[in-house]
């Protein structure tokens, strides 16, 4: 017996329902489990019509709809979301997506570019702290000195002692702020309305990784949003590339709008061995 719950309510399914379900290993294919099309009755089912409404009459883009869903069988339970892949006045075709597969199909994550959204600005901190401090001092960016290889001895973000003010000051007003990568990732999550748990990242040395910013002074980041220093990547592209850089896994729970991070070594350690016999 197969049960499918949508937003906690059980669908009415054909008595002879069957469908293919594929389970992939995200460490190899960047996907988790997903079904092929599941066809269910609509207009002739009072239960399903109450759950989905008169969806065949709706003018909205129903393919962008994502609803929490659970598939329950005597031997396995799956938890994810469903998307609508087809509808007419009699039947509804849905696809069940779990874990990474639901992330890959999310239009918001796949069509939002990180250099086009507000992801954060430099915190108002003492000048010297942006030069000498770190993320452990509560900073979300720093302004370290740097030199272009072909620019001679010109030092960007140079700090000098001002005797009159009895303080270190930047030699020029146009300083290039360099945001911490973890703060950029948090800002991206906030911009798309998702909470996050990056505690493993925060406790590792990788929290010190910087986005090296060498933008011209006309668009320097000492007052502007960090997205100016970002590449033209979608949210999905950004986090997929971070997984390679950090050696970890970002888990997007579309059901709860939360992103969590774990290092791949810890993910593998939590997986029970599978014994393959009779090969």
XYZ file of C-alpha atoms in Angstrom:
279
model
C 0.000 0.000 0.000
C 1.298 3.436 -0.968
C 0.244 6.657 0.751
C 1.122 10.135 -0.456
C 0.588 13.036 1.933
C 0.574 16.611 0.627
C 0.805 19.331 3.255
C -0.228 16.654 5.756
C -3.359 15.543 3.839
C -3.600 12.128 2.164
C -4.181 12.028 -1.580
C -6.715 9.727 -3.157
C -4.715 7.377 -5.379
C -5.739 4.829 -8.019
C -5.907 1.321 -6.579
C -3.350 0.078 -9.109
C -0.910 3.006 -8.719
C 2.764 2.389 -9.407
C 5.645 4.637 -10.378
C 9.403 4.550 -10.763
C 11.563 6.134 -8.086
C 15.267 6.794 -8.596
C 17.759 7.191 -5.757
C 21.060 8.862 -6.604
C 24.181 9.526 -4.562
C 24.637 13.282 -4.227
C 28.384 12.817 -3.765
C 28.592 11.612 -7.379
C 25.608 13.026 -9.264
C 24.625 16.156 -7.301
C 21.124 14.745 -6.861
C 19.105 12.720 -4.368
C 15.855 10.816 -4.859
C 13.135 11.683 -7.371
C 10.145 10.021 -8.957
C 8.966 10.045 -12.530
C 5.479 11.391 -13.227
C 2.785 10.218 -10.817
C -0.719 10.578 -12.257
C -3.604 11.085 -9.853
C -7.316 11.783 -10.393
C -8.388 15.379 -9.941
C -11.876 16.518 -10.986
C -13.450 13.138 -10.141
C -11.793 13.088 -6.711
C -13.351 15.274 -4.046
C -10.344 14.748 -1.742
C -7.749 15.749 -4.332
C -9.810 18.716 -5.517
C -10.009 19.981 -1.939
C -6.215 19.727 -1.625
C -5.290 21.315 -4.957
C -8.432 23.324 -5.697
C -9.702 23.859 -9.222
C -6.127 24.024 -10.418
C -7.083 23.331 -14.048
C -8.749 26.763 -14.132
C -5.862 28.680 -12.599
C -3.910 31.084 -14.753
C -0.812 30.966 -12.528
C 2.328 29.084 -13.471
C 1.473 25.854 -11.662
C 4.861 24.347 -12.527
C 6.468 26.703 -9.994
C 4.318 25.296 -7.159
C 6.211 23.326 -4.486
C 4.267 21.571 -1.724
C 5.529 19.549 1.227
C 4.960 15.857 0.615
C 5.604 12.445 2.133
C 5.502 9.014 0.504
C 4.772 6.207 2.945
C 4.997 2.486 2.175
C 5.310 -0.580 4.436
C 9.077 -0.620 3.893
C 10.186 2.982 3.365
C 9.139 6.560 4.084
C 10.302 9.483 1.939
C 10.078 13.174 2.806
C 10.400 15.994 0.313
C 8.279 18.154 -1.972
C 6.100 17.664 -5.012
C 6.005 19.762 -8.134
C 3.233 19.825 -10.714
C 4.361 18.723 -14.162
C 1.010 18.534 -15.951
C -2.672 19.201 -15.409
C -5.959 18.858 -17.248
C -9.587 18.790 -16.169
C -9.423 15.114 -15.156
C -5.925 14.272 -13.922
C -2.890 15.835 -12.307
C 0.710 14.747 -12.916
C 3.121 15.354 -10.063
C 6.774 14.585 -9.394
C 8.217 13.852 -5.964
C 11.637 15.332 -5.168
C 13.864 14.718 -2.180
C 16.883 16.599 -0.816
C 19.277 17.850 -3.480
C 16.786 17.042 -6.237
C 14.265 19.512 -4.787
C 17.002 22.150 -4.580
C 17.967 21.620 -8.227
C 14.383 22.144 -9.386
C 13.682 25.273 -7.331
C 13.162 28.240 -9.667
C 14.164 30.821 -7.043
C 17.540 29.190 -6.442
C 18.130 28.495 -10.122
C 17.125 31.899 -11.488
C 18.414 34.293 -8.796
C 21.922 35.666 -9.393
C 24.078 36.509 -6.403
C 25.467 39.670 -8.035
C 21.940 41.056 -8.414
C 20.665 40.746 -4.824
C 21.551 42.612 -1.634
C 23.695 40.309 0.482
C 25.252 42.680 3.014
C 27.333 45.767 3.652
C 30.457 46.386 5.754
C 29.782 46.768 9.466
C 30.539 50.131 11.025
C 33.789 49.338 12.831
C 36.959 51.311 13.754
C 39.274 51.765 10.788
C 42.215 49.946 12.346
C 40.045 46.887 13.079
C 39.246 46.408 9.400
C 43.004 46.366 8.830
C 44.157 44.222 11.747
C 41.005 42.340 12.792
C 39.310 39.130 11.666
C 35.909 37.494 11.598
C 36.524 36.491 15.218
C 36.386 40.202 16.118
C 32.841 40.481 14.776
C 33.848 41.783 11.344
C 32.068 40.719 8.174
C 34.863 42.055 5.948
C 38.416 43.420 6.110
C 40.499 45.818 4.022
C 43.895 44.169 3.756
C 46.724 45.816 1.781
C 47.452 44.426 -1.654
C 49.568 45.254 -4.712
C 48.956 44.516 -8.374
C 51.887 42.684 -9.910
C 52.334 45.249 -12.708
C 51.518 48.404 -10.721
C 54.926 49.077 -9.246
C 54.933 49.876 -5.565
C 51.412 51.305 -5.282
C 49.776 49.767 -2.205
C 46.019 49.509 -2.069
C 44.376 49.751 1.358
C 47.520 51.256 2.859
C 47.231 52.251 6.516
C 49.287 55.137 7.936
C 49.636 56.709 11.380
C 47.975 60.105 11.777
C 49.725 62.003 14.576
C 47.074 64.688 14.802
C 44.251 62.211 15.264
C 46.477 59.807 17.174
C 45.117 56.913 15.165
C 45.771 54.707 12.168
C 43.915 55.839 9.060
C 43.744 54.605 5.514
C 45.936 56.669 3.227
C 43.083 57.029 0.715
C 39.335 57.096 1.221
C 38.734 54.598 -1.566
C 39.443 51.306 0.166
C 38.582 47.886 -1.195
C 36.658 45.858 1.368
C 37.012 42.077 1.185
C 34.022 40.216 2.650
C 34.412 36.902 4.425
C 33.003 34.130 2.257
C 30.870 32.706 5.063
C 29.239 36.125 5.547
C 28.478 36.268 1.825
C 26.870 32.803 2.019
C 24.737 33.894 4.966
C 23.713 37.042 3.091
C 22.666 35.009 0.047
C 20.506 32.775 2.261
C 18.830 35.787 3.862
C 18.188 37.335 0.443
C 16.255 34.270 -0.746
C 14.358 33.950 2.536
C 16.133 30.915 3.977
C 17.522 30.378 7.467
C 20.854 28.592 7.881
C 23.005 26.470 10.157
C 26.668 26.889 9.245
C 28.025 25.910 12.676
C 30.541 23.394 11.278
C 31.872 26.008 8.861
C 31.966 28.640 11.615
C 34.054 26.353 13.827
C 36.580 25.551 11.094
C 39.541 27.507 9.758
C 37.558 28.034 6.541
C 35.632 30.819 8.292
C 38.627 33.048 7.492
C 38.344 32.655 3.685
C 37.982 36.035 1.974
C 36.422 37.135 -1.287
C 39.420 38.946 -2.787
C 38.080 42.232 -4.117
C 40.124 44.294 -6.573
C 37.259 46.320 -8.006
C 38.129 49.846 -9.183
C 37.586 52.569 -6.612
C 34.541 53.892 -8.501
C 32.557 50.924 -7.175
C 34.521 50.212 -3.998
C 32.738 48.299 -1.245
C 33.382 50.512 1.762
C 29.778 51.722 1.521
C 28.167 49.507 -1.101
C 26.660 46.034 -1.025
C 28.938 43.021 -1.309
C 27.144 41.793 -4.429
C 29.327 44.187 -6.442
C 32.259 41.829 -5.899
C 30.363 38.655 -6.797
C 30.449 36.699 -10.068
C 27.320 36.222 -12.204
C 26.356 32.903 -10.618
C 22.930 31.656 -9.634
C 22.345 30.729 -5.996
C 22.582 27.046 -6.923
C 25.835 27.597 -8.826
C 27.317 29.523 -5.918
C 26.645 26.836 -3.325
C 27.629 23.998 -5.669
C 31.023 25.648 -6.203
C 31.407 26.210 -2.459
C 30.954 22.480 -1.888
C 34.056 21.779 -3.983
C 36.017 24.539 -2.266
C 35.099 23.579 1.298
C 34.866 19.817 0.840
C 31.353 19.779 2.244
C 27.646 19.468 1.541
C 24.967 22.148 1.664
C 21.570 20.629 2.371
C 18.673 22.804 1.180
C 15.500 21.790 2.980
C 12.879 23.336 0.729
C 10.161 22.109 3.113
C 11.432 24.243 6.005
C 13.346 26.922 4.042
C 16.596 26.092 5.832
C 20.156 25.486 4.624
C 22.624 23.427 6.642
C 26.275 22.589 6.041
C 28.351 19.540 6.939
C 31.800 18.481 5.823
C 31.709 15.517 3.453
C 33.853 13.424 5.813
C 31.173 13.789 8.492
C 28.393 12.995 6.007
C 30.165 9.775 5.006
C 30.852 8.853 8.636
C 27.105 8.965 9.346
C 26.281 6.519 6.525
C 25.974 2.902 7.589
C 27.968 0.383 5.520
C 26.020 -1.584 2.923
C 26.911 -5.243 2.551
C 26.733 -6.492 -1.051
C 26.669 -10.261 -1.362
C 25.843 -12.798 -4.053
C 27.688 -10.714 -6.622
